[in-house]
Amino acid sequence: MAAYERLRREGLNLWNDLHTGDTGVAYEDFQARDFLDRVLPTGEQAHGRRVLEYGCGTGAAACFLAQRGFQVDAVDLVPDAIAVARQFAEARGLEVRFAVQDICKWPDADDRFDYVIDIFCLQSIVTDVDRGNVLAGVHRRLQPDGRYLISTAMYEPGRVYDDDDRYDPRTGIVWAPVPTQVTDSVRFGSSWYIPNRRHLTAEALRLELERHGFRIIEQSGQFGGELVCTLAD
């Protein structure tokens, strides 16, 4: 994507560096670090445990996990993101298995992980079909006693969306305007929109995860967007 191409070209660290007011955040101070610090084991309890992060972006969380002693696999749809992530890991002397993958079309896999981690990726997976495919893929990859950790953007009461976006409270979908009809676009009035984000309420996200075979151990954060899940019995 163009955004990651720009990150790579300009030598920026994180996705937030592309947004005015969010620049200057150190690579190690990625979103959800405090959450991972709180819920993940440290020291000997971390060493050798396998982690899969999907939607890894420029790899800040993956590098953080590798520094803790986890064996880390990290995937992203965007080749430029993976290229930048590999550079950051190499510069820090860290071993992370990065790969370009479309998690909405994950193949069957024999690998099982102690942790599967989503850091602000799930809200970008919008349709029911794609979200179902992602959650089914997580289910197949998680150890029976493993943990699925999610930190995601949520519905916020009173939030005002920019650029003429439209929020559908029934589905949680944020629709973004496009100049003409394209794949997956719908018409509202005289304008075309595409599904851009999905901001669910805490209850709606919990119910979705339960429908796909997960049990929520903990749901926290200001709007309920930090979750620790395991496979349902």
Coordinates of N, CA and C in Angstrom, one line a residue:
M1 N 0.8 -1.2 0.0 CA 0.0 0.0 0.0 C 0.9 1.3 0.0
A2 N 0.3 2.4 -0.5 CA 1.1 3.6 -0.6 C 1.6 4.1 0.7
A3 N 0.8 3.9 1.8 CA 1.2 4.4 3.1 C 2.5 3.7 3.6
Y4 N 2.6 2.4 3.4 CA 3.8 1.7 3.8 C 5.0 2.0 2.9
E5 N 4.7 2.3 1.6 CA 5.8 2.7 0.7 C 6.3 4.0 1.2
R6 N 5.5 4.9 1.7 CA 6.0 6.2 2.2 C 6.7 6.0 3.5
L7 N 6.3 5.1 4.4 CA 7.0 4.8 5.6 C 8.4 4.4 5.3
R8 N 8.5 3.5 4.3 CA 9.8 2.9 3.9 C 10.7 4.0 3.3
R9 N 10.1 4.8 2.4 CA 10.9 5.9 1.7 C 11.4 7.0 2.6
E10 N 10.5 7.3 3.6 CA 10.9 8.4 4.5 C 11.6 8.0 5.8
G11 N 11.8 6.7 6.0 CA 12.5 6.2 7.2 C 11.7 6.4 8.4
L12 N 10.3 6.3 8.3 CA 9.5 6.4 9.5 C 9.4 5.1 10.3
N13 N 8.9 5.2 11.5 CA 8.8 4.0 12.3 C 7.5 3.2 12.3
L14 N 6.4 4.0 12.5 CA 5.1 3.3 12.8 C 4.1 4.0 11.9
W15 N 3.0 3.3 11.8 CA 1.8 3.8 11.0 C 1.4 5.2 11.5
N16 N 1.4 5.4 12.8 CA 1.0 6.7 13.4 C 1.8 7.8 12.9
D17 N 3.1 7.5 12.5 CA 3.9 8.6 12.0 C 3.4 9.3 10.8
L18 N 2.4 8.7 10.1 CA 1.8 9.3 8.9 C 0.8 10.3 9.3
H19 N 0.4 10.4 10.5 CA -0.7 11.2 10.9 C -0.3 12.4 11.7
T20 N -0.7 13.6 11.4 CA -0.3 14.8 12.1 C -0.7 14.7 13.6
G21 N 0.2 15.0 14.4 CA -0.1 15.0 15.9 C 0.3 13.7 16.5
D22 N 0.6 12.6 15.7 CA 1.0 11.3 16.3 C 2.4 11.0 16.0
T23 N 3.2 11.9 15.4 CA 4.5 11.6 15.0 C 5.5 11.6 16.2
G24 N 6.7 11.1 16.0 CA 7.7 11.1 17.0 C 7.6 10.0 18.1
V25 N 6.7 9.1 17.9 CA 6.7 8.0 18.8 C 7.8 7.0 18.6
A26 N 8.5 6.6 19.6 CA 9.6 5.7 19.4 C 9.1 4.3 18.9
Y27 N 9.9 3.6 18.2 CA 9.5 2.3 17.6 C 9.1 1.4 18.7
E28 N 9.8 1.4 19.8 CA 9.5 0.5 20.9 C 8.2 0.9 21.7
D29 N 7.7 2.1 21.5 CA 6.5 2.5 22.2 C 5.2 2.4 21.3
F30 N 5.1 1.2 20.7 CA 3.9 1.0 19.8 C 2.6 0.9 20.6
Q31 N 1.5 1.1 19.9 CA 0.2 0.9 20.5 C 0.1 -0.5 21.1
A32 N -0.5 -0.6 22.3 CA -0.8 -1.8 22.9 C 0.4 -2.4 23.7
R33 N 1.5 -1.7 23.7 CA 2.6 -2.3 24.5 C 2.3 -2.5 25.9
D34 N 1.6 -1.5 26.5 CA 1.2 -1.6 27.9 C 0.3 -2.9 28.1
F35 N -0.6 -3.1 27.2 CA -1.5 -4.3 27.3 C -0.6 -5.6 27.2
L36 N 0.3 -5.7 26.3 CA 1.1 -6.9 26.2 C 2.0 -7.0 27.4
D37 N 2.5 -5.9 27.9 CA 3.4 -6.0 29.1 C 2.6 -6.6 30.2
R38 N 1.3 -6.3 30.3 CA 0.5 -6.7 31.4 C 0.1 -8.2 31.3
V39 N -0.2 -8.7 30.1 CA -0.9 -10.0 30.0 C 0.1 -11.1 29.5
L40 N 1.3 -10.8 29.1 CA 2.2 -11.8 28.6 C 3.2 -12.2 29.7
P41 N 3.7 -13.4 29.7 CA 4.7 -13.8 30.6 C 6.0 -13.2 30.3
T42 N 6.9 -13.2 31.3 CA 8.2 -12.7 31.1 C 9.3 -13.7 31.6
G43 N 10.5 -13.4 31.3 CA 11.6 -14.3 31.8 C 11.5 -15.7 31.2
E44 N 11.8 -16.6 32.1 CA 11.9 -18.0 31.6 C 10.5 -18.5 31.1
Q45 N 9.4 -17.9 31.6 CA 8.1 -18.4 31.2 C 7.8 -18.0 29.8
A46 N 8.6 -17.0 29.2 CA 8.4 -16.6 27.9 C 9.3 -17.3 26.9
H47 N 10.4 -17.8 27.3 CA 11.4 -18.3 26.4 C 10.9 -19.6 25.7
G48 N 11.0 -19.6 24.4 CA 10.6 -20.8 23.6 C 9.1 -20.9 23.3
R49 N 8.3 -20.1 23.9 CA 6.9 -20.1 23.5 C 6.7 -19.4 22.1
R50 N 5.8 -20.0 21.4 CA 5.6 -19.6 20.0 C 4.4 -18.5 19.9
V51 N 4.7 -17.5 19.2 CA 3.7 -16.4 19.0 C 3.6 -16.2 17.5
L52 N 2.3 -15.9 17.1 CA 2.0 -15.5 15.8 C 1.3 -14.1 15.9
E53 N 1.9 -13.1 15.2 CA 1.2 -11.8 15.1 C 0.8 -11.6 13.7
Y54 N -0.5 -11.3 13.5 CA -0.9 -11.0 12.1 C -1.2 -9.5 12.0
G55 N -1.1 -9.0 10.8 CA -1.2 -7.5 10.6 C -0.1 -6.8 11.4
C56 N 1.1 -7.3 11.2 CA 2.3 -6.9 12.1 C 2.8 -5.5 11.7
G57 N 2.4 -5.0 10.5 CA 2.9 -3.7 10.1 C 4.4 -3.6 10.0
T58 N 5.1 -2.6 10.6 CA 6.5 -2.5 10.5 C 7.2 -3.3 11.6
G59 N 6.5 -4.2 12.3 CA 7.2 -5.2 13.2 C 7.5 -4.8 14.6
A60 N 7.0 -3.6 15.1 CA 7.4 -3.2 16.4 C 7.0 -4.2 17.5
A61 N 5.8 -4.7 17.4 CA 5.4 -5.7 18.5 C 6.2 -7.0 18.3
A62 N 6.4 -7.4 17.1 CA 7.1 -8.7 16.8 C 8.5 -8.6 17.4
C63 N 9.2 -7.4 17.2 CA 10.5 -7.3 17.7 C 10.5 -7.2 19.3
F64 N 9.5 -6.6 19.8 CA 9.3 -6.6 21.3 C 9.2 -8.0 21.8
L65 N 8.4 -8.8 21.1 CA 8.2 -10.2 21.6 C 9.4 -11.0 21.4
A66 N 10.2 -10.8 20.3 CA 11.4 -11.6 20.2 C 12.4 -11.2 21.2
Q67 N 12.5 -9.9 21.6 CA 13.4 -9.5 22.7 C 13.1 -10.2 24.0
R68 N 11.8 -10.5 24.2 CA 11.4 -11.2 25.4 C 11.7 -12.6 25.4
G69 N 12.1 -13.2 24.3 CA 12.5 -14.6 24.2 C 11.4 -15.5 23.6
F70 N 10.3 -14.9 23.1 CA 9.4 -15.7 22.3 C 9.9 -16.0 20.9
Q71 N 9.5 -17.2 20.4 CA 9.7 -17.5 19.0 C 8.6 -16.9 18.2
V72 N 8.9 -16.0 17.3 CA 7.9 -15.1 16.7 C 7.8 -15.3 15.2
D73 N 6.5 -15.6 14.8 CA 6.2 -15.5 13.4 C 5.3 -14.3 13.2
A74 N 5.5 -13.5 12.2 CA 4.7 -12.3 12.0 C 4.4 -12.1 10.5
V75 N 3.1 -11.8 10.2 CA 2.7 -11.7 8.8 C 1.9 -10.4 8.6
D76 N 2.0 -9.9 7.4 CA 1.2 -8.8 6.9 C 0.9 -8.9 5.5
L77 N -0.2 -8.3 5.0 CA -0.6 -8.3 3.6 C 0.4 -7.5 2.7
V78 N 1.0 -6.5 3.3 CA 1.7 -5.5 2.5 C 3.2 -5.8 2.4
P79 N 3.7 -6.1 1.2 CA 5.2 -6.4 1.1 C 6.1 -5.3 1.7
D80 N 5.7 -4.0 1.4 CA 6.6 -2.9 2.0 C 6.6 -2.9 3.5
A81 N 5.5 -3.3 4.1 CA 5.5 -3.3 5.6 C 6.5 -4.4 6.1
I82 N 6.4 -5.6 5.4 CA 7.3 -6.7 5.8 C 8.8 -6.3 5.5
A83 N 9.0 -5.6 4.4 CA 10.4 -5.2 4.1 C 11.0 -4.3 5.2
V84 N 10.2 -3.4 5.7 CA 10.6 -2.5 6.7 C 10.8 -3.2 8.0
A85 N 9.8 -4.1 8.3 CA 9.9 -4.9 9.6 C 11.2 -5.8 9.6
R86 N 11.6 -6.4 8.5 CA 12.8 -7.1 8.5 C 14.0 -6.3 8.7
Q87 N 14.0 -5.1 8.2 CA 15.1 -4.1 8.4 C 15.3 -3.8 9.9
F88 N 14.1 -3.5 10.5 CA 14.2 -3.2 12.0 C 14.6 -4.3 12.8
A89 N 14.2 -5.5 12.5 CA 14.6 -6.7 13.3 C 16.1 -7.0 13.1
E90 N 16.5 -6.9 11.8 CA 18.0 -7.1 11.6 C 18.8 -6.1 12.3
A91 N 18.4 -4.9 12.3 CA 19.2 -3.8 13.0 C 19.3 -4.1 14.5
R92 N 18.3 -4.8 15.0 CA 18.3 -5.1 16.5 C 18.9 -6.5 16.8
G93 N 19.3 -7.2 15.8 CA 19.9 -8.5 16.0 C 18.8 -9.5 16.4
L94 N 17.6 -9.4 16.0 CA 16.5 -10.2 16.4 C 16.1 -11.2 15.3
E95 N 15.7 -12.4 15.7 CA 15.2 -13.3 14.7 C 13.7 -13.4 14.8
V96 N 13.1 -13.0 13.7 CA 11.6 -13.0 13.6 C 11.3 -13.6 12.2
R97 N 10.4 -14.5 12.1 CA 10.0 -15.1 10.8 C 8.9 -14.3 10.2
F98 N 9.3 -13.3 9.4 CA 8.3 -12.5 8.7 C 7.8 -13.1 7.4
A99 N 6.6 -12.8 7.0 CA 6.1 -13.3 5.7 C 4.9 -12.5 5.3
V100 N 4.8 -12.4 4.0 CA 3.6 -11.7 3.4 C 2.5 -12.7 3.3
Q101 N 1.4 -12.4 3.9 CA 0.2 -13.3 3.8 C -1.1 -12.5 3.9
D102 N -2.1 -13.0 3.2 CA -3.4 -12.4 3.3 C -4.2 -13.3 4.3
I103 N -4.4 -12.7 5.4 CA -5.0 -13.5 6.5 C -6.5 -13.8 6.3
C104 N -7.1 -13.0 5.3 CA -8.5 -13.3 5.0 C -8.6 -14.6 4.0
K105 N -7.5 -15.0 3.6 CA -7.4 -16.2 2.7 C -6.4 -17.2 3.2
W106 N -6.3 -17.3 4.5 CA -5.3 -18.2 5.1 C -5.6 -19.7 4.7
P107 N -4.5 -20.4 4.3 CA -4.6 -21.8 4.0 C -4.7 -22.6 5.3
D108 N -5.0 -23.8 5.2 CA -4.9 -24.7 6.4 C -3.5 -24.8 6.8
A109 N -3.3 -25.0 8.1 CA -1.9 -25.0 8.6 C -1.8 -26.0 9.8
D110 N -0.6 -26.6 9.8 CA -0.4 -27.6 10.9 C 0.3 -26.9 12.1
D111 N 0.8 -25.7 11.9 CA 1.5 -25.0 13.0 C 0.5 -24.6 14.1
R112 N 0.9 -24.7 15.3 CA 0.1 -24.3 16.5 C 0.9 -23.3 17.3
F113 N 0.3 -22.3 17.9 CA 1.0 -21.2 18.6 C 0.4 -21.1 20.0
D114 N 1.3 -20.7 20.9 CA 0.9 -20.5 22.3 C 0.1 -19.2 22.4
Y115 N 0.4 -18.2 21.5 CA -0.3 -16.9 21.5 C -0.5 -16.5 20.0
V116 N -1.7 -16.0 19.7 CA -1.9 -15.3 18.5 C -2.3 -13.9 18.8
I117 N -1.7 -12.9 18.2 CA -1.8 -11.6 18.6 C -2.3 -10.7 17.5
D118 N -3.3 -9.9 17.8 CA -3.9 -8.9 16.8 C -3.7 -7.5 17.5
I119 N -2.9 -6.6 16.9 CA -2.8 -5.3 17.4 C -3.3 -4.3 16.4
F120 N -4.5 -3.8 16.6 CA -5.2 -2.8 15.7 C -5.2 -3.3 14.3
C121 N -5.5 -4.6 14.1 CA -5.7 -5.1 12.7 C -7.2 -5.4 12.5
L122 N -7.8 -6.0 13.6 CA -9.2 -6.5 13.4 C -10.2 -5.5 12.9
Q123 N -10.0 -4.2 13.4 CA -11.0 -3.2 12.9 C -10.9 -2.9 11.5
S124 N -9.8 -3.3 10.8 CA -9.6 -3.1 9.4 C -10.2 -4.2 8.6
I125 N -10.6 -5.3 9.2 CA -11.2 -6.4 8.5 C -12.7 -6.3 8.7
V126 N -13.4 -5.9 7.6 CA -14.7 -5.3 7.7 C -15.8 -6.3 7.5
T127 N -15.8 -7.0 6.4 CA -17.0 -7.8 6.1 C -17.1 -9.1 7.0
D128 N -18.3 -9.6 7.1 CA -18.6 -10.8 7.9 C -17.8 -11.9 7.4
V129 N -17.7 -12.1 6.1 CA -17.0 -13.2 5.5 C -15.5 -13.1 5.8
D130 N -14.9 -12.0 5.6 CA -13.4 -11.8 5.9 C -13.2 -12.0 7.4
R131 N -14.0 -11.5 8.3 CA -13.8 -11.6 9.7 C -13.9 -13.1 10.1
G132 N -14.9 -13.7 9.5 CA -15.1 -15.2 9.8 C -13.9 -16.0 9.4
N133 N -13.3 -15.7 8.2 CA -12.1 -16.4 7.8 C -10.9 -16.2 8.7
V134 N -10.8 -14.9 9.1 CA -9.6 -14.6 10.0 C -9.8 -15.4 11.3
L135 N -11.0 -15.3 11.9 CA -11.2 -15.9 13.2 C -11.1 -17.4 13.1
A136 N -11.5 -18.0 12.0 CA -11.4 -19.5 11.8 C -9.9 -19.8 11.7
G137 N -9.1 -19.0 11.0 CA -7.7 -19.2 10.9 C -7.0 -19.2 12.2
V138 N -7.4 -18.2 13.1 CA -6.8 -18.1 14.4 C -7.2 -19.4 15.2
H139 N -8.4 -19.8 15.1 CA -8.9 -21.0 15.8 C -8.0 -22.2 15.4
R140 N -7.7 -22.4 14.1 CA -6.9 -23.5 13.7 C -5.5 -23.4 14.2
R141 N -5.0 -22.2 14.4 CA -3.5 -22.1 14.7 C -3.3 -22.0 16.2
L142 N -4.3 -21.9 17.0 CA -4.1 -21.7 18.5 C -4.0 -23.0 19.2
Q143 N -3.0 -23.2 20.1 CA -2.9 -24.4 20.9 C -4.2 -24.5 21.8
P144 N -4.6 -25.7 22.1 CA -5.8 -25.9 23.0 C -5.8 -25.0 24.2
D145 N -4.6 -24.8 24.8 CA -4.5 -24.0 26.0 C -3.9 -22.6 25.7
G146 N -3.9 -22.2 24.4 CA -3.3 -21.0 24.0 C -4.1 -19.8 24.3
R147 N -3.6 -18.6 24.0 CA -4.3 -17.3 24.2 C -4.3 -16.5 23.0
Y148 N -5.5 -15.9 22.7 CA -5.7 -15.0 21.6 C -5.8 -13.6 22.2
L149 N -4.8 -12.8 21.9 CA -4.8 -11.4 22.4 C -5.1 -10.4 21.4
I150 N -6.1 -9.5 21.7 CA -6.6 -8.5 20.8 C -6.5 -7.2 21.4
S151 N -6.0 -6.2 20.7 CA -6.2 -4.8 21.0 C -6.7 -4.1 19.8
T152 N -7.9 -3.6 19.8 CA -8.5 -3.1 18.6 C -9.3 -1.8 18.9
A153 N -9.5 -1.0 17.8 CA -10.4 0.2 17.9 C -11.8 -0.2 18.1
M154 N -12.6 0.5 18.9 CA -14.0 0.2 19.2 C -14.9 1.3 18.9
Y155 N -16.2 1.0 19.0 CA -17.2 2.1 18.9 C -17.0 3.0 20.1
E156 N -17.0 4.3 19.9 CA -16.8 5.3 20.9 C -18.0 6.3 20.9
P157 N -18.8 6.3 21.9 CA -20.0 7.2 21.9 C -19.6 8.6 21.7
G158 N -20.3 9.3 20.8 CA -20.0 10.7 20.6 C -18.8 11.0 19.6
R159 N -18.2 9.9 19.1 CA -17.1 10.1 18.1 C -17.7 10.7 16.8
V160 N -16.9 11.7 16.3 CA -17.3 12.3 15.0 C -16.3 11.9 14.0
Y161 N -16.9 11.2 12.9 CA -16.0 10.7 11.9 C -15.7 11.8 10.8
D162 N -14.5 11.8 10.3 CA -14.0 12.8 9.4 C -14.3 12.4 7.9
D163 N -14.1 13.4 7.1 CA -14.2 13.2 5.6 C -15.5 12.6 5.1
D164 N -16.6 12.9 5.8 CA -17.9 12.5 5.3 C -18.1 11.0 5.5
D165 N -17.3 10.3 6.3 CA -17.6 8.9 6.6 C -18.9 8.8 7.3
R166 N -19.5 7.6 7.1 CA -20.8 7.3 7.7 C -20.7 6.1 8.6
Y167 N -21.2 6.1 9.8 CA -21.1 5.0 10.7 C -22.5 4.4 10.8
D168 N -22.5 3.0 10.6 CA -23.8 2.3 10.7 C -23.8 1.6 12.1
P169 N -24.6 2.1 13.0 CA -24.7 1.5 14.4 C -25.2 0.1 14.4
R170 N -25.9 -0.4 13.3 CA -26.4 -1.7 13.3 C -25.3 -2.8 13.1
T171 N -24.4 -2.4 12.2 CA -23.3 -3.4 11.9 C -21.9 -3.0 12.5
G172 N -21.8 -1.7 12.9 CA -20.5 -1.2 13.3 C -19.6 -0.8 12.2
I173 N -20.1 -0.9 10.9 CA -19.2 -0.6 9.8 C -19.1 1.0 9.6
V174 N -17.9 1.4 9.3 CA -17.7 2.8 8.9 C -17.5 2.8 7.4
W175 N -18.4 3.6 6.7 CA -18.4 3.6 5.3 C -17.6 4.9 4.9
A176 N -16.7 4.8 3.9 CA -15.9 5.9 3.4 C -16.3 6.2 2.0
P177 N -16.4 7.5 1.7 CA -16.9 7.9 0.4 C -15.8 7.7 -0.7
V178 N -16.3 7.3 -1.9 CA -15.4 7.1 -3.1 C -16.1 7.9 -4.2
P179 N -15.3 8.3 -5.2 CA -15.8 9.2 -6.2 C -16.7 8.5 -7.2
T180 N -16.6 7.1 -7.3 CA -17.4 6.4 -8.3 C -17.7 5.0 -7.8
Q181 N -18.5 4.3 -8.5 CA -18.8 2.9 -8.1 C -17.6 2.0 -8.2
V182 N -17.3 1.2 -7.2 CA -16.2 0.3 -7.3 C -16.7 -1.0 -6.6
T183 N -15.8 -2.0 -6.6 CA -16.2 -3.3 -5.9 C -16.5 -3.0 -4.4
D184 N -17.6 -3.7 -4.0 CA -18.1 -3.6 -2.6 C -18.7 -2.3 -2.2
S185 N -18.8 -1.3 -3.2 CA -19.4 0.0 -2.8 C -20.9 -0.1 -2.8
V186 N -21.5 0.8 -2.0 CA -23.0 0.9 -1.9 C -23.3 2.4 -2.0
R187 N -24.5 2.6 -2.3 CA -24.9 4.0 -2.5 C -25.8 4.5 -1.4
F188 N -25.4 5.7 -0.8 CA -26.1 6.4 0.1 C -26.5 7.8 -0.5
G189 N -27.8 8.0 -0.8 CA -28.1 9.2 -1.4 C -27.6 9.2 -2.8
S190 N -26.8 10.3 -3.1 CA -26.2 10.4 -4.5 C -24.7 10.0 -4.5
S191 N -24.2 9.5 -3.4 CA -22.8 9.2 -3.3 C -22.5 7.7 -3.1
W192 N -21.3 7.3 -3.5 CA -20.9 5.9 -3.3 C -19.9 5.8 -2.1
Y193 N -20.1 4.7 -1.4 CA -19.2 4.4 -0.2 C -18.7 3.0 -0.2
I194 N -17.5 2.8 0.4 CA -17.0 1.5 0.6 C -16.8 1.2 2.1
P195 N -16.9 -0.1 2.5 CA -16.6 -0.4 3.9 C -15.2 -0.2 4.2
N196 N -14.9 0.6 5.3 CA -13.5 1.0 5.6 C -13.0 0.5 6.9
R197 N -13.8 0.5 7.9 CA -13.5 0.1 9.3 C -14.7 -0.6 9.9
R198 N -14.4 -1.3 11.0 CA -15.6 -1.8 11.8 C -15.3 -1.6 13.3
H199 N -16.1 -0.7 13.8 CA -16.0 -0.3 15.2 C -17.2 -0.9 16.0
L200 N -17.0 -2.0 16.6 CA -18.1 -2.7 17.4 C -18.1 -2.2 18.8
T201 N -19.3 -2.3 19.4 CA -19.4 -2.1 20.8 C -18.7 -3.3 21.5
A202 N -18.5 -3.1 22.8 CA -17.8 -4.2 23.6 C -18.7 -5.5 23.6
E203 N -20.0 -5.3 23.7 CA -20.8 -6.5 23.7 C -20.9 -7.2 22.4
A204 N -20.9 -6.4 21.3 CA -21.0 -7.0 20.0 C -19.7 -7.7 19.6
L205 N -18.6 -7.2 20.0 CA -17.3 -7.9 19.8 C -17.2 -9.2 20.6
R206 N -17.7 -9.1 21.8 CA -17.7 -10.3 22.6 C -18.5 -11.4 22.0
L207 N -19.7 -11.1 21.6 CA -20.6 -12.0 21.0 C -20.1 -12.6 19.7
E208 N -19.4 -11.8 18.9 CA -18.8 -12.3 17.6 C -17.7 -13.3 17.9
L209 N -16.9 -13.0 18.9 CA -15.8 -14.0 19.2 C -16.4 -15.3 19.8
E210 N -17.4 -15.2 20.6 CA -18.0 -16.4 21.1 C -18.7 -17.2 20.0
R211 N -19.3 -16.6 19.0 CA -19.9 -17.3 17.9 C -18.8 -18.1 17.1
H212 N -17.6 -17.6 17.1 CA -16.5 -18.2 16.4 C -15.7 -19.1 17.2
G213 N -16.2 -19.5 18.4 CA -15.5 -20.6 19.2 C -14.5 -20.1 20.2
F214 N -14.5 -18.9 20.6 CA -13.6 -18.4 21.6 C -14.3 -18.1 22.9
R215 N -13.6 -18.2 24.0 CA -14.1 -17.8 25.3 C -13.3 -16.6 25.8
I216 N -14.0 -15.6 26.2 CA -13.3 -14.4 26.6 C -12.9 -14.5 28.1
I217 N -11.6 -14.4 28.4 CA -11.2 -14.5 29.8 C -11.2 -13.1 30.4
E218 N -10.8 -12.1 29.6 CA -10.8 -10.7 30.1 C -11.1 -9.8 29.0
Q219 N -11.9 -8.8 29.3 CA -12.2 -7.7 28.3 C -12.0 -6.4 29.1
S220 N -11.1 -5.6 28.6 CA -10.7 -4.3 29.4 C -10.5 -3.2 28.4
G221 N -9.8 -2.1 28.9 CA -9.6 -1.0 28.0 C -10.8 0.0 28.2
Q222 N -10.6 1.2 27.8 CA -11.6 2.2 27.9 C -13.0 1.9 27.3
F223 N -12.9 1.3 26.1 CA -14.2 0.9 25.4 C -14.3 -0.6 25.2
G224 N -13.5 -1.4 25.9 CA -13.6 -2.8 25.8 C -12.8 -3.4 24.7
G225 N -11.8 -2.7 24.2 CA -11.0 -3.2 23.0 C -9.8 -4.0 23.3
E226 N -9.5 -4.3 24.6 CA -8.4 -5.2 24.9 C -8.9 -6.5 25.5
L227 N -8.6 -7.6 24.8 CA -9.2 -8.9 25.1 C -8.2 -10.0 25.2
V228 N -8.4 -10.9 26.2 CA -7.6 -12.1 26.3 C -8.6 -13.2 26.1
C229 N -8.4 -14.1 25.1 CA -9.4 -15.1 24.7 C -8.6 -16.5 24.7
T230 N -9.4 -17.5 24.8 CA -8.9 -18.9 24.6 C -10.0 -19.6 23.8
L231 N -9.7 -20.8 23.5 CA -10.6 -21.7 22.7 C -11.7 -22.1 23.7
A232 N -12.9 -22.0 23.2 CA -14.1 -22.5 24.0 C -14.0 -24.0 24.3
D233 N -14.5 -24.4 25.4 CA -14.5 -25.9 25.7 C -15.3 -26.6 24.7

